[in-house]
Amino acid sequence: MDSFADSPPREILQCVAETLGCSTTSAEVAAYLDQHDELRHLREKFLVPKIADLPPYCIYLVGNSLGLQPKMARKYLEEELEKWAKTGVHGHIQGSRPWAWAENNIEQLMANVVGAKAEEVALMNGLTVNLHLLLLSFYKPTATRHKILLEDKAFPSDHYAVESQIRLRGCDPQQSMLLLSPRPGEETLRTEDILEVIEKEGDSIAVVMFSGVQYYTGQLFNMAAITKAGQRKGCYVGFDCAHAAGNAELKLHDWGVDFACWCSYKYVNSGAGGLAGAFIHEKHKHTVKPALLGWWGHDLKTRFQMNNVLDLQSGVSGFRLSNQPILLVCPLQASLEVFNLTSMQALRRKSILLTGYLEYLIQHYYSRDAARPARPDGPARPHVSVITPSDPQQRGCQLSLCFSVPIRRIFQELERRGVACDMREPSVLRVAPVPLYNSFSDVHRFIETLGSALAASSQTPQE
Ligand SMILES: *Cc1c(COP(=O)(O)O)cnc(C)c1O
């Protein structure tokens, strides 16, 4: 069988189980899928944490929060420390990674991951800083067009950034911050509802600012449709791709997105506080200018003549302020080189099966039906519902699992058994099998471990 045929995960699992003569939930299925995974060698490019006493390594399902360390990160860092020690200031222009333009060498690799042209991407600052810099140029409120449309439950930093930008221009967040919630009783936003608000309120919206993938629900938004709808009403459309970069297949250029920003320490594995990304579409190259200036926005060819006559680089490159921290460039380079061994298309293909496998096992063991007691008066077991959309086109690799019981105790039991994932109290566990380094066996082990964690948390008394 073609290892990752584009059939629905359920069918692939049934086909594999038949081939092996076992059940779909057997560990043999996971082992078979791993053997036939064309991307399995990429796991070896990363350091998977070990937890004392627990064989053989932890089940790392939290790459949505902090990606694993690429093995080459240490080597590249040591090279630059060595260069600094031996050559001092000459390191600015020497070696394979001259500090004065080192980030330029990896922009193309970053651009490939987000579906952009290299000249549309800058690597600089942190995510929230970049969001501010972009909003300073794209958010130009007028008396009639002054709103920013965003999700009601946007990531806190995005919420604060938007709120403060609105105040900075003398507007009132009460009037100008347009927050969109799911319908009552629903967890995720419907595309049709997003498009309808844009259609209805678009004339008063200056900027539509969504996340690419919602950090809490794992919902992947239809960025192409949102962009088109917003721009038809004369709005600028930008995306925070923190949870989308390296996770979903992005086409920022082709979709005509006006601007975007993302951090690189989640699915892009650059280490905590890594160098963030910013995107401005090339159509704005000569029209949208940075509000704040620094010498790193000056054309490299004449930057060091220091004559104080600014020769501003066009597009997003002109938004750079400071010289880039080489120690942050190194791990990002190490990670992007791993991405360059494959493609987002291939990663997505594996991701759909890997996350589909997780969903299948969750439903098999922990759906409301599966947890129903054998006898009508028997005790109900805890069950799990998946908040994340079931349509693979509307999600990345993360599933947000909502438990029918408080999660804290289960989470502690999972941690004790070597599972790394993310808890959002009271009852949600975010689990992200990352196609770059997670295996089908990781998912299978997680499901088994969840079983013993649930049993342990219901047996022992609450502390
Ligand atoms: C992770 C994340 C951030 C974090 O912002 P930093 O500036 O990198 O600290 C902000 N927004 C979203 C949507 C995120 O997912």
Short mmCIF file of C-alpha atoms and ligand atoms in Angstrom, two decimals:
data_model
loop_
_atom_site.label_atom_id
_atom_site.label_comp_id
_atom_site.label_asym_id
_atom_site.label_seq_id
_atom_site.Cartn_x
_atom_site.Cartn_y
_atom_site.Cartn_z
CA MET A 1 0.00 0.00 0.00
CA ASP A 2 1.14 3.54 -0.72
CA SER A 3 2.44 4.64 2.67
CA PHE A 4 0.53 7.90 2.85
CA ALA A 5 -2.22 7.58 0.34
CA ASP A 6 -4.60 10.50 0.42
CA SER A 7 -7.49 8.42 1.71
CA PRO A 8 -9.18 9.30 5.00
CA PRO A 9 -7.17 8.18 8.05
CA ARG A 10 -9.89 5.75 9.14
CA GLU A 11 -9.64 3.87 5.84
CA ILE A 12 -5.86 3.76 5.99
CA LEU A 13 -5.99 2.34 9.53
CA GLN A 14 -8.48 -0.32 8.52
CA CYS A 15 -6.39 -1.24 5.50
CA VAL A 16 -3.22 -1.55 7.59
CA ALA A 17 -5.00 -3.57 10.28
CA GLU A 18 -6.30 -5.96 7.62
CA THR A 19 -2.84 -6.35 6.10
CA LEU A 20 -1.39 -7.14 9.51
CA GLY A 21 -4.30 -9.23 10.69
CA CYS A 22 -4.72 -7.22 13.88
CA SER A 23 -7.16 -4.64 15.22
CA THR A 24 -6.95 -0.96 14.23
CA THR A 25 -6.06 -0.06 17.81
CA SER A 26 -3.11 -2.45 18.04
CA ALA A 27 0.40 -1.06 18.60
CA GLU A 28 1.41 -3.03 15.49
CA VAL A 29 -0.53 -0.56 13.35
CA ALA A 30 1.48 2.32 14.80
CA ALA A 31 4.74 0.44 14.23
CA TYR A 32 3.74 -0.30 10.63
CA LEU A 33 2.85 3.34 9.95
CA ASP A 34 6.18 4.42 11.41
CA GLN A 35 8.10 1.97 9.21
CA HIS A 36 6.33 3.32 6.15
CA ASP A 37 6.65 6.98 7.15
CA GLU A 38 8.88 8.64 4.58
CA LEU A 39 9.62 11.45 7.04
CA ARG A 40 10.62 9.30 10.00
CA HIS A 41 14.31 10.10 9.60
CA LEU A 42 13.59 13.75 10.49
CA ARG A 43 13.04 12.84 14.13
CA GLU A 44 16.75 12.06 14.35
CA LYS A 45 17.51 15.71 13.65
CA PHE A 46 16.07 16.68 17.05
CA LEU A 47 16.85 16.03 20.69
CA VAL A 48 13.86 14.34 22.29
CA PRO A 49 13.92 14.93 26.05
CA LYS A 50 14.36 11.94 28.30
CA ILE A 51 12.70 11.76 31.68
CA ALA A 52 14.54 9.90 34.43
CA ASP A 53 13.42 6.30 34.98
CA LEU A 54 10.98 6.41 32.11
CA PRO A 55 11.93 4.41 29.07
CA PRO A 56 12.96 5.33 26.50
CA TYR A 57 12.13 9.03 26.06
CA CYS A 58 9.21 11.25 26.91
CA ILE A 59 6.12 11.40 24.73
CA TYR A 60 6.55 14.97 23.56
CA LEU A 61 3.24 16.36 22.35
CA VAL A 62 3.76 19.99 23.17
CA GLY A 63 5.58 21.29 20.07
CA ASN A 64 2.72 23.78 19.77
CA SER A 65 4.20 25.52 22.80
CA LEU A 66 7.93 24.91 22.40
CA GLY A 67 9.46 22.93 19.55
CA LEU A 68 12.31 20.50 20.17
CA GLN A 69 15.94 21.46 19.88
CA PRO A 70 17.47 20.72 16.47
CA LYS A 71 20.74 18.84 16.99
CA MET A 72 22.67 21.28 14.80
CA ALA A 73 21.68 24.27 16.97
CA ARG A 74 24.49 23.63 19.44
CA LYS A 75 27.10 23.25 16.71
CA TYR A 76 26.13 26.52 15.02
CA LEU A 77 26.09 28.35 18.34
CA GLU A 78 29.50 26.98 19.21
CA GLU A 79 30.83 28.08 15.83
CA GLU A 80 29.74 31.65 16.49
CA LEU A 81 31.03 31.66 20.07
CA GLU A 82 34.33 30.36 18.73
CA LYS A 83 34.41 33.03 16.04
CA TRP A 84 33.67 35.72 18.59
CA ALA A 85 36.43 34.40 20.86
CA LYS A 86 39.01 34.20 18.06
CA THR A 87 38.19 37.16 15.84
CA GLY A 88 36.11 39.59 17.91
CA VAL A 89 34.57 42.31 15.79
CA HIS A 90 35.77 40.71 12.55
CA GLY A 91 33.01 38.16 12.98
CA HIS A 92 30.63 40.77 11.55
CA ILE A 93 31.94 40.06 8.06
CA GLN A 94 33.68 36.69 8.35
CA GLY A 95 32.74 33.04 8.23
CA SER A 96 29.72 31.30 6.77
CA ARG A 97 27.42 33.36 8.96
CA PRO A 98 28.70 36.95 8.92
CA TRP A 99 26.83 38.63 11.78
CA ALA A 100 26.07 41.75 9.79
CA TRP A 101 23.78 39.91 7.40
CA ALA A 102 23.43 36.39 8.82
CA GLU A 103 19.64 36.53 8.95
CA ASN A 104 19.49 37.26 5.21
CA ASN A 105 20.91 33.80 4.56
CA ILE A 106 17.91 32.05 6.07
CA GLU A 107 15.05 34.26 4.85
CA GLN A 108 14.47 32.11 1.80
CA LEU A 109 14.15 29.01 3.99
CA MET A 110 11.71 30.82 6.26
CA ALA A 111 9.78 32.13 3.26
CA ASN A 112 9.35 28.57 1.94
CA VAL A 113 7.72 27.52 5.20
CA VAL A 114 5.10 30.29 5.09
CA GLY A 115 4.56 30.41 1.33
CA ALA A 116 6.16 33.79 0.69
CA LYS A 117 8.94 35.32 -1.39
CA ALA A 118 12.21 35.88 0.47
CA GLU A 119 11.92 39.64 0.03
CA GLU A 120 8.50 39.58 1.68
CA VAL A 121 9.94 38.16 4.91
CA ALA A 122 12.02 39.71 7.67
CA LEU A 123 13.43 37.88 10.68
CA MET A 124 13.59 40.23 13.65
CA ASN A 125 12.39 40.97 17.18
CA GLY A 126 9.70 38.98 18.94
CA LEU A 127 6.23 38.26 17.65
CA THR A 128 4.37 40.90 19.66
CA VAL A 129 6.93 43.54 18.72
CA ASN A 130 6.45 42.71 15.05
CA LEU A 131 2.68 42.83 15.40
CA HIS A 132 3.01 46.34 16.81
CA LEU A 133 5.38 47.46 14.07
CA LEU A 134 3.01 46.13 11.39
CA LEU A 135 -0.08 47.67 12.97
CA LEU A 136 1.68 51.02 13.19
CA SER A 137 1.78 51.01 9.39
CA PHE A 138 -1.39 49.12 8.47
CA TYR A 139 -3.78 50.52 11.05
CA LYS A 140 -4.67 54.05 9.96
CA PRO A 141 -8.02 54.74 11.59
CA THR A 142 -10.32 57.43 10.21
CA ALA A 143 -13.59 58.76 11.59
CA THR A 144 -15.58 56.23 9.58
CA ARG A 145 -13.10 53.36 9.26
CA HIS A 146 -11.52 52.77 12.64
CA LYS A 147 -12.23 49.20 13.74
CA ILE A 148 -9.99 46.17 14.07
CA LEU A 149 -11.80 42.84 13.75
CA LEU A 150 -10.34 39.97 15.78
CA GLU A 151 -11.40 36.84 17.65
CA ASP A 152 -12.97 37.36 21.03
CA LYS A 153 -10.62 34.77 22.52
CA ALA A 154 -7.49 35.85 20.68
CA PHE A 155 -4.17 35.09 22.37
CA PRO A 156 -3.75 37.61 25.22
CA SER A 157 -0.72 39.31 23.68
CA ASP A 158 -2.59 39.94 20.43
CA HIS A 159 -5.58 41.26 22.33
CA TYR A 160 -3.43 43.68 24.32
CA ALA A 161 -1.46 44.75 21.26
CA VAL A 162 -4.62 45.58 19.33
CA GLU A 163 -6.19 47.33 22.30
CA SER A 164 -3.13 49.49 22.88
CA GLN A 165 -2.78 50.33 19.19
CA ILE A 166 -6.37 51.56 19.18
CA ARG A 167 -5.70 53.75 22.23
CA LEU A 168 -2.44 54.99 20.74
CA ARG A 169 -4.42 56.51 17.83
CA GLY A 170 -6.85 58.20 20.21
CA CYS A 171 -9.66 55.75 19.53
CA ASP A 172 -11.77 53.91 22.08
CA PRO A 173 -11.38 50.11 22.27
CA GLN A 174 -15.07 49.88 23.22
CA GLN A 175 -15.97 51.36 19.85
CA SER A 176 -13.11 50.18 17.69
CA MET A 177 -12.29 46.67 18.86
CA LEU A 178 -14.70 44.34 17.11
CA LEU A 179 -14.57 40.94 18.82
CA LEU A 180 -16.02 37.88 17.15
CA SER A 181 -17.29 34.92 19.20
CA PRO A 182 -18.51 31.49 18.16
CA ARG A 183 -22.28 30.93 18.17
CA PRO A 184 -23.74 30.07 21.56
CA GLY A 185 -22.98 26.47 22.42
CA GLU A 186 -20.22 26.23 19.79
CA GLU A 187 -16.48 26.19 20.34
CA THR A 188 -15.11 27.36 17.02
CA LEU A 189 -15.97 30.12 14.57
CA ARG A 190 -17.79 29.31 11.37
CA THR A 191 -16.18 30.72 8.26
CA GLU A 192 -19.58 31.89 7.01
CA ASP A 193 -20.05 33.92 10.21
CA ILE A 194 -16.63 35.54 9.87
CA LEU A 195 -17.35 36.44 6.25
CA GLU A 196 -20.78 37.79 7.15
CA VAL A 197 -19.40 40.16 9.79
CA ILE A 198 -16.81 41.39 7.32
CA GLU A 199 -19.53 41.93 4.72
CA LYS A 200 -21.81 43.73 7.17
CA GLU A 201 -19.29 45.81 9.09
CA GLY A 202 -16.47 45.99 6.54
CA ASP A 203 -16.93 49.69 5.75
CA SER A 204 -16.00 50.58 9.32
CA ILE A 205 -13.17 48.02 9.63
CA ALA A 206 -9.64 49.25 9.01
CA VAL A 207 -7.87 45.96 9.73
CA VAL A 208 -9.00 42.34 9.92
CA MET A 209 -6.55 40.62 12.24
CA PHE A 210 -6.99 36.91 12.85
CA SER A 211 -4.79 34.09 13.94
CA GLY A 212 -3.94 31.50 11.29
CA VAL A 213 -4.49 28.63 13.70
CA GLN A 214 -6.35 29.40 16.95
CA TYR A 215 -4.02 28.57 19.83
CA TYR A 216 -6.73 27.19 22.13
CA THR A 217 -9.11 25.34 19.82
CA GLY A 218 -6.58 24.42 17.12
CA GLN A 219 -8.95 25.74 14.45
CA LEU A 220 -7.26 26.57 11.16
CA PHE A 221 -8.98 29.56 9.62
CA ASN A 222 -9.73 29.88 5.94
CA MET A 223 -7.15 32.59 5.42
CA ALA A 224 -7.70 32.82 1.67
CA ALA A 225 -11.44 33.48 2.07
CA ILE A 226 -11.00 35.92 4.96
CA THR A 227 -8.35 37.84 3.03
CA LYS A 228 -10.53 38.09 -0.05
CA ALA A 229 -13.61 39.15 1.89
CA GLY A 230 -11.73 41.78 3.90
CA GLN A 231 -9.95 43.27 0.92
CA ARG A 232 -13.18 43.45 -1.08
CA LYS A 233 -14.49 45.76 1.62
CA GLY A 234 -11.34 47.86 1.56
CA CYS A 235 -9.80 46.50 4.77
CA TYR A 236 -6.23 45.41 5.28
CA VAL A 237 -6.03 41.76 6.31
CA GLY A 238 -3.27 40.41 8.55
CA PHE A 239 -2.66 37.11 10.32
CA ASP A 240 -0.81 36.07 13.41
CA CYS A 241 0.66 32.78 12.26
CA ALA A 242 2.24 31.78 15.60
CA HIS A 243 0.43 28.42 15.56
CA ALA A 244 0.27 28.13 11.78
CA ALA A 245 3.90 28.58 10.70
CA GLY A 246 5.49 25.15 10.34
CA ASN A 247 2.12 23.52 11.06
CA ALA A 248 -0.28 24.38 8.25
CA GLU A 249 0.46 24.83 4.56
CA LEU A 250 0.53 28.59 4.20
CA LYS A 251 0.42 30.57 0.96
CA LEU A 252 0.74 34.09 2.28
CA HIS A 253 1.87 35.41 -1.09
CA ASP A 254 -0.69 33.64 -3.29
CA TRP A 255 -3.55 34.46 -0.95
CA GLY A 256 -2.59 38.12 -1.17
CA VAL A 257 -2.43 38.52 2.62
CA ASP A 258 -1.40 42.11 3.43
CA PHE A 259 0.78 41.36 6.44
CA ALA A 260 1.56 38.58 8.88
CA CYS A 261 3.76 37.83 11.86
CA TRP A 262 4.76 34.69 13.71
CA CYS A 263 7.10 33.43 16.37
CA SER A 264 9.63 30.72 15.60
CA TYR A 265 9.84 28.79 18.86
CA LYS A 266 6.62 26.78 18.48
CA TYR A 267 6.43 24.63 15.34
CA VAL A 268 9.58 26.27 13.95
CA ASN A 269 11.80 24.99 16.81
CA SER A 270 14.14 27.95 17.28
CA GLY A 271 14.19 27.86 21.10
CA ALA A 272 12.41 30.04 23.67
CA GLY A 273 12.25 33.68 22.65
CA GLY A 274 13.60 32.91 19.18
CA LEU A 275 13.81 35.39 16.33
CA ALA A 276 10.30 36.17 15.05
CA GLY A 277 9.04 36.62 11.51
CA ALA A 278 7.20 39.40 9.71
CA PHE A 279 5.63 39.37 6.25
CA ILE A 280 4.47 42.21 4.06
CA HIS A 281 3.10 41.36 0.63
CA GLU A 282 5.19 42.67 -2.25
CA LYS A 283 2.23 44.66 -3.58
CA HIS A 284 2.87 47.09 -0.71
CA LYS A 285 6.60 47.27 -1.41
CA HIS A 286 6.63 50.94 -2.36
CA THR A 287 3.55 52.18 -0.56
CA VAL A 288 3.55 50.89 3.00
CA LYS A 289 6.41 52.44 4.97
CA PRO A 290 7.66 51.72 8.47
CA ALA A 291 6.47 54.17 11.12
CA LEU A 292 9.63 53.67 13.14
CA LEU A 293 13.11 53.70 11.68
CA GLY A 294 16.45 52.19 12.55
CA TRP A 295 19.77 51.70 10.79
CA TRP A 296 18.99 48.06 9.91
CA GLY A 297 16.25 49.31 7.56
CA HIS A 298 18.93 51.12 5.54
CA ASP A 299 20.15 49.38 2.37
CA LEU A 300 22.99 47.00 3.26
CA LYS A 301 25.23 48.32 0.46
CA THR A 302 25.50 51.76 2.02
CA ARG A 303 24.42 51.06 5.60
CA PHE A 304 27.86 51.38 7.05
CA GLN A 305 28.75 54.67 5.34
CA MET A 306 26.92 56.28 8.25
CA ASN A 307 26.03 59.50 6.41
CA ASN A 308 22.58 59.81 8.02
CA VAL A 309 20.84 59.96 4.66
CA LEU A 310 18.44 57.07 4.88
CA ASP A 311 18.36 54.74 1.91
CA LEU A 312 15.34 52.75 3.09
CA GLN A 313 14.99 49.17 1.88
CA SER A 314 11.63 48.56 0.28
CA GLY A 315 8.97 46.35 1.81
CA VAL A 316 9.32 44.55 5.10
CA SER A 317 13.13 44.80 5.05
CA GLY A 318 12.80 48.50 5.80
CA PHE A 319 11.04 47.65 9.05
CA ARG A 320 14.21 46.29 10.63
CA LEU A 321 15.50 48.42 13.46
CA SER A 322 18.50 46.78 15.12
CA ASN A 323 21.31 44.49 14.12
CA GLN A 324 20.18 40.90 14.56
CA PRO A 325 21.16 38.69 17.48
CA ILE A 326 23.41 36.06 15.91
CA LEU A 327 22.83 33.71 18.83
CA LEU A 328 19.16 33.56 17.84
CA VAL A 329 19.92 33.15 14.15
CA CYS A 330 21.88 29.92 14.82
CA PRO A 331 19.12 27.68 16.21
CA LEU A 332 16.61 29.05 13.72
CA GLN A 333 18.96 28.18 10.88
CA ALA A 334 19.39 24.68 12.29
CA SER A 335 15.63 24.16 12.33
CA LEU A 336 14.91 25.70 8.92
CA GLU A 337 17.52 23.43 7.37
CA VAL A 338 15.51 20.45 8.62
CA PHE A 339 12.35 21.90 7.07
CA ASN A 340 14.35 22.26 3.87
CA LEU A 341 14.88 18.47 3.77
CA THR A 342 11.18 18.10 3.08
CA SER A 343 8.25 20.35 2.20
CA MET A 344 5.24 21.70 4.05
CA GLN A 345 3.14 19.69 1.62
CA ALA A 346 4.78 16.42 2.67
CA LEU A 347 4.62 17.39 6.35
CA ARG A 348 0.94 18.21 6.05
CA ARG A 349 0.25 14.90 4.38
CA LYS A 350 1.78 13.05 7.30
CA SER A 351 0.16 15.44 9.77
CA ILE A 352 -3.35 14.72 8.53
CA LEU A 353 -2.84 11.01 9.08
CA LEU A 354 -1.00 11.42 12.39
CA THR A 355 -3.64 13.68 13.91
CA GLY A 356 -6.40 11.61 12.30
CA TYR A 357 -4.89 8.59 14.06
CA LEU A 358 -4.96 10.40 17.40
CA GLU A 359 -8.56 11.43 16.81
CA TYR A 360 -9.51 7.87 15.86
CA LEU A 361 -8.03 6.39 19.03
CA ILE A 362 -9.57 9.09 21.25
CA GLN A 363 -12.98 8.39 19.77
CA HIS A 364 -12.51 4.65 20.02
CA TYR A 365 -11.63 4.66 23.72
CA TYR A 366 -12.93 7.89 25.16
CA SER A 367 -15.93 9.15 23.25
CA ARG A 368 -19.14 9.57 25.22
CA ASP A 369 -20.43 6.34 23.72
CA ALA A 370 -17.28 4.37 24.50
CA ALA A 371 -17.40 5.60 28.11
CA ARG A 372 -21.02 4.63 28.61
CA PRO A 373 -21.38 2.12 31.48
CA ALA A 374 -22.08 -1.50 30.54
CA ARG A 375 -25.16 -1.56 32.78
CA PRO A 376 -27.52 1.43 32.87
CA ASP A 377 -26.91 1.90 36.60
CA GLY A 378 -23.13 1.35 36.37
CA PRO A 379 -20.64 4.19 36.95
CA ALA A 380 -19.92 6.36 33.86
CA ARG A 381 -16.27 6.66 32.97
CA PRO A 382 -14.84 10.09 32.10
CA HIS A 383 -15.18 10.87 28.42
CA VAL A 384 -13.43 13.18 26.03
CA SER A 385 -14.82 15.43 23.35
CA VAL A 386 -12.64 17.07 20.72
CA ILE A 387 -13.08 20.86 20.47
CA THR A 388 -10.92 21.11 17.37
CA PRO A 389 -12.84 20.85 14.07
CA SER A 390 -13.03 17.31 12.71
CA ASP A 391 -12.44 18.53 9.14
CA PRO A 392 -8.66 18.23 8.50
CA GLN A 393 -8.85 21.34 6.31
CA GLN A 394 -9.91 23.30 9.38
CA ARG A 395 -7.16 22.24 11.73
CA GLY A 396 -3.42 21.81 12.00
CA CYS A 397 -1.80 19.03 14.00
CA GLN A 398 -3.19 19.99 17.43
CA LEU A 399 -6.28 18.49 18.99
CA SER A 400 -7.85 20.21 21.99
CA LEU A 401 -9.40 17.53 24.17
CA CYS A 402 -12.17 18.49 26.56
CA PHE A 403 -12.62 16.10 29.48
CA SER A 404 -15.88 15.47 31.32
CA VAL A 405 -13.94 15.75 34.59
CA PRO A 406 -11.40 18.29 35.93
CA ILE A 407 -8.09 17.86 34.19
CA ARG A 408 -5.44 18.79 36.75
CA ARG A 409 -5.11 15.39 38.37
CA ILE A 410 -5.11 13.52 35.04
CA PHE A 411 -2.49 15.93 33.75
CA GLN A 412 -0.26 15.24 36.76
CA GLU A 413 -0.59 11.50 36.23
CA LEU A 414 0.29 11.95 32.54
CA GLU A 415 3.37 13.98 33.45
CA ARG A 416 4.48 11.34 35.95
CA ARG A 417 4.31 8.81 33.13
CA GLY A 418 6.46 10.88 30.78
CA VAL A 419 3.85 12.66 28.66
CA ALA A 420 4.52 16.31 27.86
CA CYS A 421 1.39 18.14 26.74
CA ASP A 422 -0.46 21.29 27.70
CA MET A 423 -3.24 21.79 30.23
CA ARG A 424 -5.79 24.59 30.13
CA GLU A 425 -7.91 24.42 33.25
CA PRO A 426 -10.54 23.45 34.05
CA SER A 427 -10.85 20.63 31.55
CA VAL A 428 -8.86 21.01 28.34
CA LEU A 429 -5.72 19.20 27.27
CA ARG A 430 -3.97 20.42 24.12
CA VAL A 431 -2.11 17.64 22.35
CA ALA A 432 0.03 18.30 19.29
CA PRO A 433 1.61 15.41 17.37
CA VAL A 434 4.14 17.26 15.23
CA PRO A 435 4.84 15.54 11.88
CA LEU A 436 8.46 16.71 11.90
CA TYR A 437 9.43 14.59 14.90
CA ASN A 438 6.46 12.75 16.39
CA SER A 439 5.74 9.16 15.45
CA PHE A 440 2.60 7.07 15.26
CA SER A 441 3.99 5.08 18.17
CA ASP A 442 4.15 8.31 20.22
CA VAL A 443 0.42 8.71 19.63
CA HIS A 444 -0.28 5.10 20.51
CA ARG A 445 1.78 5.33 23.69
CA PHE A 446 -0.02 8.53 24.62
CA ILE A 447 -3.40 6.82 24.34
CA GLU A 448 -2.24 3.88 26.46
CA THR A 449 -0.75 6.23 29.03
CA LEU A 450 -3.94 8.27 29.12
CA GLY A 451 -5.78 5.09 30.08
CA SER A 452 -3.54 4.46 33.09
CA ALA A 453 -3.54 8.16 34.03
CA LEU A 454 -7.34 8.19 34.05
CA ALA A 455 -7.45 5.03 36.13
CA ALA A 456 -4.88 6.36 38.61
CA SER A 457 -6.58 9.73 38.94
CA SER A 458 -9.96 8.21 39.71
CA GLN A 459 -8.60 5.63 42.19
CA THR A 460 -6.35 7.70 44.39
CA PRO A 461 -8.00 10.36 46.54
CA GLN A 462 -7.71 13.99 45.48
CA GLU A 463 -4.93 15.76 47.33
C1 LIG B 1 2.73 32.19 21.21
C2 LIG B 1 1.91 33.36 20.81
C3 LIG B 1 2.30 34.67 21.14
C4 LIG B 1 3.53 34.94 21.98
O1 LIG B 1 4.02 36.23 21.72
P1 LIG B 1 5.58 36.56 21.93
O2 LIG B 1 5.69 37.96 21.51
O3 LIG B 1 6.36 35.59 21.09
O4 LIG B 1 5.90 36.36 23.37
C5 LIG B 1 1.50 35.71 20.70
N1 LIG B 1 0.39 35.49 19.96
C6 LIG B 1 0.00 34.24 19.63
C7 LIG B 1 -1.23 34.03 18.81
C8 LIG B 1 0.74 33.14 20.04
O5 LIG B 1 0.33 31.91 19.74
#
